[in-house]
Amino acid sequence: MPYAVRFGVNYTPSEGWFHHWLDFDLDSVRADLDSIAVLGLDHIRVFPLWPYFQPNRSLIRPRAVEQLVALVDAAAERGLDVNVDGLQGHLSSFDFLPAWTRTWHRRNLFTDPDVLDGQAAYLRALAAALADRANFIGMTLGNEVNQFSAGPHPDPDRATSDQIDAWLARMLAACEEGAPGRLHLHAEYDATWYQDDMPFTPAQAARHGAVTAVHSWVFNGTAQRHGRTSVPTAHHAAYLVELSKAWADAPHRPVWLQEVGAPAPLIPPEHAAAFTEATVANALDCPDLWGITWWCSHDVSRELADFPELEYGLGLLTNDRRPKDTARVLADAAAHRHTYAPEPRTTALVVPADPAARSLCAPGGPVFDAYFRLTADGARPTTVLDTRADDKDHLAARGITEVVTPEQVLPTPQGGTSS
């Protein structure tokens, strides 16, 4: 049966970027939202900057919260639903952490009792302020907060997986207390799926919160290894969607492709539309896809300094709100949002349940390579944990009829096939 897939965009304000909260201009926001709504998209993801909204642990600025509510109301006027990220956190290579967690007040973001109290109060306050808005989807705890918990961050807040588990449970509970019944979730960058020592684990991603979120960026080694038009590059987002399903307890848990974009120069601007079309089409071939939220709405202004070069051109729209070819591709896909009905993926590739071995799933690892060998052969693979590979009830619930290991898929050094 066809079902409606959500199509949206991560909202990057055209004027002032996320610093617009310091000089909030609702008319400018409305103009931005008009340029998004005309594409036929149905939602946006927005980013209050944590230090601007909670500059002191006991001060959540009422005026900042009012501005967030005004933005959500303006989106509603244009038929756009809104997901709100809370703990910003980290955006486009910049960290935004309040002074009460750094330097002379250095306290661990994931374990310090006072910090946790402050975070929970903040998330609860934002959720409560929006709880009566019909177009409020729910809260995401923060943008890729896992990058604060391990390398390569230059100053990580170390925590164990058990401590992260407790942190996720408490923060999601705070969101639920503020806005009961909404779609609250957490979201990390792909180190959760690929980095052996990352304390945020695949199991947490696939079991905490209302949906699983994946963020797909092919500058993680995929496009460098395989090129812009390769099967791995075109299917990387779909791979993360299907990889996440191995750890889910619910056989049809929804997966949200919450961030994906076309990063130059690995994806040159003249090829961005083709990459977008391929990425979206392949993601839509994944059953149980909640939605696709492109990164991002508007280009970063060249008047702002020190961004990585790729960040300036990721928008679907230019800084003066003109749509690019990528915008037209996403708009066309959104126009057909009610027609998607992917068949079950019946072939499952075995992946290690042990998070200390998750690098086997990363670019260059045998799980990664086997998945894309199967994809190139037209197999439409999904994944299953090694601990569930013989569980007939689990396989049947997911529609899986064949289970293969990477060793069975990949050629041996002599050119044969492993058995």
Tab-separated table of C-alpha atoms in Angstrom, residues 2-415:
chain	number	residue	atom	x	y	z
A	2	PRO	CA	1.325	3.482	-0.824
A	3	TYR	CA	1.981	5.760	2.122
A	4	ALA	CA	2.890	9.420	2.468
A	5	VAL	CA	6.570	10.193	3.020
A	6	ARG	CA	7.394	13.496	4.689
A	7	PHE	CA	9.553	15.923	2.704
A	8	GLY	CA	11.200	18.841	4.420
A	9	VAL	CA	14.282	20.952	4.860
A	10	ASN	CA	16.631	21.970	7.637
A	11	TYR	CA	15.953	25.690	7.967
A	12	THR	CA	19.044	27.876	7.678
A	13	PRO	CA	17.964	31.542	7.835
A	14	SER	CA	19.077	33.531	4.787
A	15	GLU	CA	19.901	36.573	6.910
A	16	GLY	CA	22.391	36.122	9.740
A	17	TRP	CA	22.406	32.301	9.594
A	18	PHE	CA	21.532	30.905	13.065
A	19	HIS	CA	22.806	34.111	14.631
A	20	HIS	CA	19.481	35.570	13.482
A	21	TRP	CA	18.184	34.765	16.970
A	22	LEU	CA	20.251	37.733	18.211
A	23	ASP	CA	18.470	40.142	15.810
A	24	PHE	CA	15.259	38.244	15.194
A	25	ASP	CA	13.369	39.602	12.189
A	26	LEU	CA	10.040	37.853	11.732
A	27	ASP	CA	9.471	39.444	8.321
A	28	SER	CA	12.739	37.941	7.058
A	29	VAL	CA	11.772	34.574	8.523
A	30	ARG	CA	8.395	34.762	6.796
A	31	ALA	CA	10.068	35.482	3.464
A	32	ASP	CA	12.351	32.486	3.974
A	33	LEU	CA	9.404	30.261	4.840
A	34	ASP	CA	7.509	31.469	1.763
A	35	SER	CA	10.435	30.366	-0.413
A	36	ILE	CA	10.400	26.940	1.278
A	37	ALA	CA	6.628	26.457	1.154
A	38	VAL	CA	6.429	27.192	-2.585
A	39	LEU	CA	8.507	24.035	-3.151
A	40	GLY	CA	5.657	21.943	-1.760
A	41	LEU	CA	7.603	20.726	1.269
A	42	ASP	CA	5.662	19.901	4.424
A	43	HIS	CA	8.045	20.511	7.329
A	44	ILE	CA	11.160	22.262	8.563
A	45	ARG	CA	13.688	21.462	11.270
A	46	VAL	CA	14.771	24.525	13.242
A	47	PHE	CA	17.730	25.247	15.492
A	48	PRO	CA	17.578	27.507	18.545
A	49	LEU	CA	21.174	28.155	19.592
A	50	TRP	CA	21.480	26.865	23.125
A	51	PRO	CA	23.756	29.632	24.547
A	52	TYR	CA	21.393	32.303	23.186
A	53	PHE	CA	18.328	30.676	24.732
A	54	GLN	CA	19.836	29.518	28.060
A	55	PRO	CA	22.849	31.765	28.756
A	56	ASN	CA	22.751	30.844	32.446
A	57	ARG	CA	21.741	27.499	33.869
A	58	SER	CA	18.800	29.079	35.689
A	59	LEU	CA	17.845	31.546	32.907
A	60	ILE	CA	15.826	30.407	29.893
A	61	ARG	CA	15.196	33.702	28.118
A	62	PRO	CA	11.433	34.274	27.747
A	63	ARG	CA	11.910	36.556	24.736
A	64	ALA	CA	13.931	33.899	22.898
A	65	VAL	CA	11.222	31.306	23.539
A	66	GLU	CA	8.574	33.757	22.300
A	67	GLN	CA	10.560	34.200	19.072
A	68	LEU	CA	10.714	30.448	18.579
A	69	VAL	CA	6.944	30.223	19.028
A	70	ALA	CA	6.500	33.075	16.528
A	71	LEU	CA	8.607	31.168	13.999
A	72	VAL	CA	6.529	28.017	14.513
A	73	ASP	CA	3.318	30.026	14.089
A	74	ALA	CA	4.647	31.614	10.895
A	75	ALA	CA	5.434	28.142	9.586
A	76	ALA	CA	1.880	27.005	10.386
A	77	GLU	CA	0.501	29.882	8.310
A	78	ARG	CA	2.404	28.416	5.353
A	79	GLY	CA	1.368	24.802	5.909
A	80	LEU	CA	4.707	23.754	7.386
A	81	ASP	CA	5.135	21.509	10.402
A	82	VAL	CA	8.163	22.078	12.645
A	83	ASN	CA	10.660	19.863	14.439
A	84	VAL	CA	12.778	21.736	16.995
A	85	ASP	CA	16.349	20.791	17.895
A	86	GLY	CA	17.116	21.691	21.474
A	87	LEU	CA	20.769	21.470	22.501
A	88	GLN	CA	22.622	23.440	19.818
A	89	GLY	CA	25.182	22.289	20.209
A	90	HIS	CA	27.132	21.881	17.008
A	91	LEU	CA	26.300	23.297	13.593
A	92	SER	CA	28.347	23.576	10.399
A	93	SER	CA	31.708	23.072	12.181
A	94	PHE	CA	30.985	25.537	15.023
A	95	ASP	CA	30.280	24.538	18.627
A	96	PHE	CA	27.634	26.466	20.565
A	97	LEU	CA	27.830	25.584	24.242
A	98	PRO	CA	26.794	27.875	27.106
A	99	ALA	CA	29.498	29.422	29.255
A	100	TRP	CA	28.181	27.588	32.307
A	101	THR	CA	29.531	24.322	30.838
A	102	ARG	CA	32.987	25.486	29.677
A	103	THR	CA	36.400	26.755	30.850
A	104	TRP	CA	36.185	27.894	34.497
A	105	HIS	CA	32.797	26.142	34.767
A	106	ARG	CA	33.883	23.054	32.857
A	107	ARG	CA	31.360	20.302	33.535
A	108	ASN	CA	30.581	17.149	31.599
A	109	LEU	CA	27.618	17.564	29.259
A	110	PHE	CA	26.436	13.994	29.773
A	111	THR	CA	27.157	13.187	33.413
A	112	ASP	CA	27.285	16.305	35.592
A	113	PRO	CA	24.116	16.480	37.752
A	114	ASP	CA	23.783	20.273	37.527
A	115	VAL	CA	24.254	20.291	33.763
A	116	LEU	CA	21.692	17.532	33.368
A	117	ASP	CA	19.202	19.489	35.480
A	118	GLY	CA	19.750	22.545	33.283
A	119	GLN	CA	19.433	20.624	30.044
A	120	ALA	CA	16.260	18.858	31.125
A	121	ALA	CA	14.679	22.140	32.249
A	122	TYR	CA	15.544	23.760	28.915
A	123	LEU	CA	14.204	20.934	26.752
A	124	ARG	CA	11.047	20.745	28.863
A	125	ALA	CA	10.516	24.502	28.537
A	126	LEU	CA	10.843	24.541	24.750
A	127	ALA	CA	8.543	21.549	24.355
A	128	ALA	CA	5.952	23.030	26.727
A	129	ALA	CA	5.946	26.350	24.890
A	130	LEU	CA	4.967	24.531	21.688
A	131	ALA	CA	2.792	21.765	23.091
A	132	ASP	CA	-0.474	23.390	21.955
A	133	ARG	CA	0.732	24.135	18.410
A	134	ALA	CA	-0.838	21.687	15.973
A	135	ASN	CA	2.106	21.955	13.571
A	136	PHE	CA	4.735	21.112	16.222
A	137	ILE	CA	6.126	17.683	15.334
A	138	GLY	CA	8.255	17.294	18.434
A	139	MET	CA	11.769	17.772	19.780
A	140	THR	CA	15.097	16.437	18.619
A	141	LEU	CA	17.430	16.523	21.632
A	142	GLY	CA	20.151	18.288	19.680
A	143	ASN	CA	22.136	18.277	16.488
A	144	GLU	CA	24.750	15.503	16.417
A	145	VAL	CA	25.540	15.881	20.107
A	146	ASN	CA	27.495	12.630	19.940
A	147	GLN	CA	30.398	14.595	18.470
A	148	PHE	CA	30.982	16.059	21.956
A	149	SER	CA	31.466	12.619	23.512
A	150	ALA	CA	34.550	11.271	21.704
A	151	GLY	CA	37.306	12.048	19.236
A	152	PRO	CA	37.909	13.593	16.797
A	153	HIS	CA	36.451	16.446	18.883
A	154	PRO	CA	39.433	18.362	20.332
A	155	ASP	CA	37.948	18.525	23.839
A	156	PRO	CA	35.395	15.751	24.304
A	157	ASP	CA	33.140	15.204	27.280
A	158	ARG	CA	33.889	11.538	27.859
A	159	ALA	CA	31.116	9.212	28.988
A	160	THR	CA	30.368	5.524	28.967
A	161	SER	CA	27.599	3.994	26.888
A	162	ASP	CA	25.639	3.333	30.082
A	163	GLN	CA	25.913	6.998	31.026
A	164	ILE	CA	24.781	8.019	27.534
A	165	ASP	CA	21.874	5.600	27.833
A	166	ALA	CA	20.775	7.299	31.040
A	167	TRP	CA	21.264	10.751	29.483
A	168	LEU	CA	19.091	9.884	26.481
A	169	ALA	CA	16.340	8.451	28.671
A	170	ARG	CA	16.249	11.500	30.930
A	171	MET	CA	16.329	14.076	28.129
A	172	LEU	CA	13.639	12.344	26.081
A	173	ALA	CA	11.507	12.117	29.224
A	174	ALA	CA	11.892	15.886	29.707
A	175	CYS	CA	10.625	16.474	26.163
A	176	GLU	CA	7.676	14.166	26.793
A	177	GLU	CA	6.868	15.970	30.036
A	178	GLY	CA	6.791	19.277	28.168
A	179	ALA	CA	4.790	18.079	25.161
A	180	PRO	CA	3.190	14.679	25.766
A	181	GLY	CA	2.523	12.472	22.790
A	182	ARG	CA	4.674	14.290	20.253
A	183	LEU	CA	7.387	12.700	18.136
A	184	HIS	CA	10.505	13.197	20.272
A	185	LEU	CA	13.836	11.749	19.153
A	186	HIS	CA	17.609	12.087	19.213
A	187	ALA	CA	20.018	12.334	16.296
A	188	GLU	CA	23.732	11.745	15.814
A	189	TYR	CA	26.234	11.904	13.016
A	190	ASP	CA	27.394	8.655	11.474
A	191	ALA	CA	30.130	7.888	14.016
A	192	THR	CA	27.292	6.226	15.932
A	193	TRP	CA	27.175	3.609	13.166
A	194	TYR	CA	30.867	3.562	12.173
A	195	GLN	CA	33.212	4.474	15.065
A	196	ASP	CA	34.161	1.675	17.477
A	197	ASP	CA	34.803	3.864	20.544
A	198	MET	CA	31.757	6.133	20.183
A	199	PRO	CA	29.677	5.867	23.407
A	200	PHE	CA	26.489	6.677	21.476
A	201	THR	CA	25.660	3.254	20.066
A	202	PRO	CA	23.580	1.937	17.159
A	203	ALA	CA	21.267	0.181	19.608
A	204	GLN	CA	20.528	3.479	21.358
A	205	ALA	CA	19.837	5.184	18.026
A	206	ALA	CA	17.418	2.455	16.987
A	207	ARG	CA	15.622	2.005	20.320
A	208	HIS	CA	15.410	5.370	22.101
A	209	GLY	CA	12.881	7.907	20.876
A	210	ALA	CA	9.894	7.691	18.564
A	211	VAL	CA	11.863	7.166	15.352
A	212	THR	CA	15.434	6.398	14.319
A	213	ALA	CA	17.282	9.348	12.776
A	214	VAL	CA	20.177	9.007	10.353
A	215	HIS	CA	22.415	11.751	8.950
A	216	SER	CA	24.072	10.903	5.634
A	217	TRP	CA	27.129	12.768	4.386
A	218	VAL	CA	29.244	11.246	1.630
A	219	PHE	CA	32.317	13.273	2.619
A	220	ASN	CA	32.882	10.553	5.262
A	221	GLY	CA	35.141	8.637	2.858
A	222	THR	CA	32.410	7.291	0.602
A	223	ALA	CA	32.707	9.812	-2.220
A	224	GLN	CA	36.484	10.032	-1.784
A	225	ARG	CA	36.853	6.272	-2.243
A	226	HIS	CA	34.221	5.641	-4.857
A	227	GLY	CA	33.508	8.881	-6.731
A	228	ARG	CA	30.436	11.066	-7.102
A	229	THR	CA	28.453	8.775	-9.440
A	230	SER	CA	29.245	5.449	-7.775
A	231	VAL	CA	26.752	3.005	-6.301
A	232	PRO	CA	28.005	3.631	-2.721
A	233	THR	CA	27.727	7.415	-3.113
A	234	ALA	CA	24.255	7.310	-4.666
A	235	HIS	CA	22.990	4.759	-2.129
A	236	HIS	CA	24.776	5.909	1.032
A	237	ALA	CA	21.657	7.429	2.599
A	238	ALA	CA	19.671	4.279	1.850
A	239	TYR	CA	22.482	2.217	3.368
A	240	LEU	CA	22.261	4.088	6.676
A	241	VAL	CA	18.481	3.714	6.692
A	242	GLU	CA	18.777	-0.045	6.200
A	243	LEU	CA	21.803	-0.422	8.493
A	244	SER	CA	19.872	1.169	11.339
A	245	LYS	CA	17.160	-1.482	11.079
A	246	ALA	CA	19.506	-4.232	12.264
A	247	TRP	CA	19.399	-2.823	15.825
A	248	ALA	CA	15.710	-1.925	15.997
A	249	ASP	CA	13.524	-4.052	18.243
A	250	ALA	CA	10.317	-3.109	16.427
A	251	PRO	CA	10.344	-4.795	12.995
A	252	HIS	CA	8.868	-1.738	11.245
A	253	ARG	CA	10.316	1.108	13.302
A	254	PRO	CA	10.201	4.316	11.219
A	255	VAL	CA	13.516	5.805	10.085
A	256	TRP	CA	13.925	9.516	9.410
A	257	LEU	CA	16.615	10.596	6.942
A	258	GLN	CA	16.957	13.815	8.916
A	259	GLU	CA	20.041	15.245	7.242
A	260	VAL	CA	21.407	14.672	3.785
A	261	GLY	CA	23.011	17.083	1.360
A	262	ALA	CA	25.225	17.487	-1.688
A	263	PRO	CA	28.652	18.623	-0.402
A	264	ALA	CA	31.043	20.326	-2.835
A	265	PRO	CA	33.611	19.735	-4.189
A	266	LEU	CA	33.016	15.985	-3.867
A	267	ILE	CA	29.609	16.637	-5.406
A	268	PRO	CA	30.285	19.572	-7.771
A	269	PRO	CA	27.431	22.106	-8.036
A	270	GLU	CA	26.697	21.117	-11.628
A	271	HIS	CA	26.138	17.525	-10.472
A	272	ALA	CA	24.208	18.305	-7.263
A	273	ALA	CA	20.784	17.847	-8.857
A	274	ALA	CA	21.681	14.411	-10.227
A	275	PHE	CA	23.075	13.380	-6.830
A	276	THR	CA	19.922	14.662	-5.125
A	277	GLU	CA	17.670	12.781	-7.516
A	278	ALA	CA	19.581	9.513	-7.064
A	279	THR	CA	19.842	9.847	-3.274
A	280	VAL	CA	16.141	10.599	-2.849
A	281	ALA	CA	15.026	7.834	-5.227
A	282	ASN	CA	17.179	5.253	-3.461
A	283	ALA	CA	16.040	6.328	0.009
A	284	LEU	CA	12.423	6.082	-1.118
A	285	ASP	CA	13.082	2.438	-1.975
A	286	CYS	CA	13.497	1.769	1.767
A	287	PRO	CA	10.374	0.522	3.547
A	288	ASP	CA	9.309	2.335	6.733
A	289	LEU	CA	10.935	5.638	5.738
A	290	TRP	CA	9.344	8.417	7.839
A	291	GLY	CA	10.699	11.257	5.761
A	292	ILE	CA	13.566	13.083	4.085
A	293	THR	CA	14.774	16.434	5.403
A	294	TRP	CA	17.372	18.014	3.123
A	295	TRP	CA	20.333	20.021	4.366
A	296	CYS	CA	19.648	22.814	3.974
A	297	SER	CA	17.149	25.520	2.994
A	298	HIS	CA	19.313	28.557	2.122
A	299	ASP	CA	22.986	29.078	1.356
A	300	VAL	CA	25.187	30.641	4.014
A	301	SER	CA	25.957	34.256	3.179
A	302	ARG	CA	29.472	34.962	1.938
A	303	GLU	CA	29.462	37.921	4.307
A	304	LEU	CA	29.933	35.434	7.172
A	305	ALA	CA	33.504	34.301	7.797
A	306	ASP	CA	35.348	31.086	8.623
A	307	PHE	CA	32.866	28.444	7.499
A	308	PRO	CA	34.275	25.419	5.690
A	309	GLU	CA	33.922	26.131	1.993
A	310	LEU	CA	31.324	23.419	1.425
A	311	GLU	CA	28.914	25.030	3.917
A	312	TYR	CA	28.343	28.127	1.795
A	313	GLY	CA	26.603	26.308	-1.048
A	314	LEU	CA	24.519	23.522	0.515
A	315	GLY	CA	21.180	25.337	0.268
A	316	LEU	CA	18.308	24.320	-1.946
A	317	LEU	CA	17.895	28.057	-2.380
A	318	THR	CA	20.468	30.789	-2.807
A	319	ASN	CA	21.073	33.364	-0.118
A	320	ASP	CA	18.608	35.656	-1.930
A	321	ARG	CA	15.954	32.901	-1.921
A	322	ARG	CA	16.185	31.729	-5.538
A	323	PRO	CA	15.615	27.970	-6.035
A	324	LYS	CA	18.429	25.846	-7.454
A	325	ASP	CA	18.053	22.724	-9.562
A	326	THR	CA	18.299	20.656	-6.377
A	327	ALA	CA	15.200	22.424	-5.056
A	328	ARG	CA	13.255	21.462	-8.146
A	329	VAL	CA	14.313	17.827	-7.753
A	330	LEU	CA	13.111	17.703	-4.151
A	331	ALA	CA	9.910	19.555	-5.048
A	332	ASP	CA	9.132	16.981	-7.733
A	333	ALA	CA	9.678	14.119	-5.291
A	334	ALA	CA	7.477	15.844	-2.710
A	335	ALA	CA	4.702	16.261	-5.278
A	336	HIS	CA	4.488	12.464	-5.485
A	337	ARG	CA	4.736	11.837	-1.730
A	338	HIS	CA	1.584	9.679	-1.674
A	339	THR	CA	2.738	7.214	-4.332
A	340	TYR	CA	5.639	5.441	-2.653
A	341	ALA	CA	5.149	1.751	-1.876
A	342	PRO	CA	8.526	-0.011	-1.712
A	343	GLU	CA	8.521	-3.787	-1.617
A	344	PRO	CA	10.082	-5.507	1.420
A	345	ARG	CA	13.831	-6.029	1.292
A	346	THR	CA	14.146	-9.794	1.510
A	347	THR	CA	17.940	-10.230	1.578
A	348	ALA	CA	19.656	-9.385	4.860
A	349	LEU	CA	23.378	-8.860	5.308
A	350	VAL	CA	24.741	-9.936	8.687
A	351	VAL	CA	26.333	-7.156	10.772
A	352	PRO	CA	28.084	-7.410	14.159
A	353	ALA	CA	25.943	-6.644	17.200
A	354	ASP	CA	29.056	-5.690	19.195
A	355	PRO	CA	29.450	-1.883	18.979
A	356	ALA	CA	33.228	-2.332	19.356
A	357	ALA	CA	33.169	-3.859	15.845
A	358	ARG	CA	30.976	-1.297	14.114
A	359	SER	CA	33.887	0.000	12.010
A	360	LEU	CA	33.270	-3.098	9.884
A	361	CYS	CA	30.192	-1.200	8.667
A	362	ALA	CA	32.129	1.989	7.820
A	363	PRO	CA	33.431	2.963	4.372
A	364	GLY	CA	36.137	0.449	3.487
A	365	GLY	CA	34.809	-2.173	5.902
A	366	PRO	CA	33.574	-5.581	4.762
A	367	VAL	CA	29.932	-4.957	5.687
A	368	PHE	CA	29.938	-1.690	3.736
A	369	ASP	CA	31.621	-3.282	0.717
A	370	ALA	CA	29.364	-6.354	0.765
A	371	TYR	CA	26.223	-4.237	1.013
A	372	PHE	CA	27.153	-2.295	-2.088
A	373	ARG	CA	28.229	-5.401	-3.967
A	374	LEU	CA	24.719	-6.738	-3.333
A	375	THR	CA	23.207	-3.386	-4.307
A	376	ALA	CA	25.149	-3.305	-7.557
A	377	ASP	CA	23.802	-6.774	-8.310
A	378	GLY	CA	20.216	-5.586	-7.756
A	379	ALA	CA	19.595	-7.425	-4.491
A	380	ARG	CA	18.059	-4.494	-2.494
A	381	PRO	CA	19.677	-5.610	0.794
A	382	THR	CA	18.800	-4.767	4.351
A	383	THR	CA	20.753	-5.820	7.473
A	384	VAL	CA	20.357	-8.115	10.473
A	385	LEU	CA	22.438	-8.511	13.628
A	386	ASP	CA	24.571	-11.621	13.922
A	387	THR	CA	22.701	-12.372	17.165
A	388	ARG	CA	19.383	-12.444	15.271
A	389	ALA	CA	20.445	-14.085	12.033
A	390	ASP	CA	18.890	-17.433	13.066
A	391	ASP	CA	15.762	-15.964	14.687
A	392	LYS	CA	13.050	-17.121	12.288
A	393	ASP	CA	10.324	-15.070	13.961
A	394	HIS	CA	12.371	-11.885	13.736
A	395	LEU	CA	13.260	-12.523	10.094
A	396	ALA	CA	9.667	-13.309	9.183
A	397	ALA	CA	8.392	-10.154	10.885
A	398	ARG	CA	10.723	-8.121	8.689
A	399	GLY	CA	9.978	-10.045	5.492
A	400	ILE	CA	13.517	-11.427	5.241
A	401	THR	CA	13.870	-14.689	3.322
A	402	GLU	CA	17.641	-14.844	2.765
A	403	VAL	CA	20.541	-14.117	5.128
A	404	VAL	CA	24.102	-13.686	3.846
A	405	THR	CA	27.424	-12.809	5.448
A	406	PRO	CA	29.999	-10.403	4.048
A	407	GLU	CA	32.340	-13.362	3.493
A	408	GLN	CA	29.758	-14.987	1.232
A	409	VAL	CA	29.370	-11.834	-0.832
A	410	LEU	CA	32.877	-10.473	-1.261
A	411	PRO	CA	35.406	-12.004	-3.626
A	412	THR	CA	38.435	-13.718	-2.157
A	413	PRO	CA	41.904	-12.374	-2.995
A	414	GLN	CA	42.171	-15.184	-5.568
A	415	GLY	CA	39.094	-13.878	-7.335
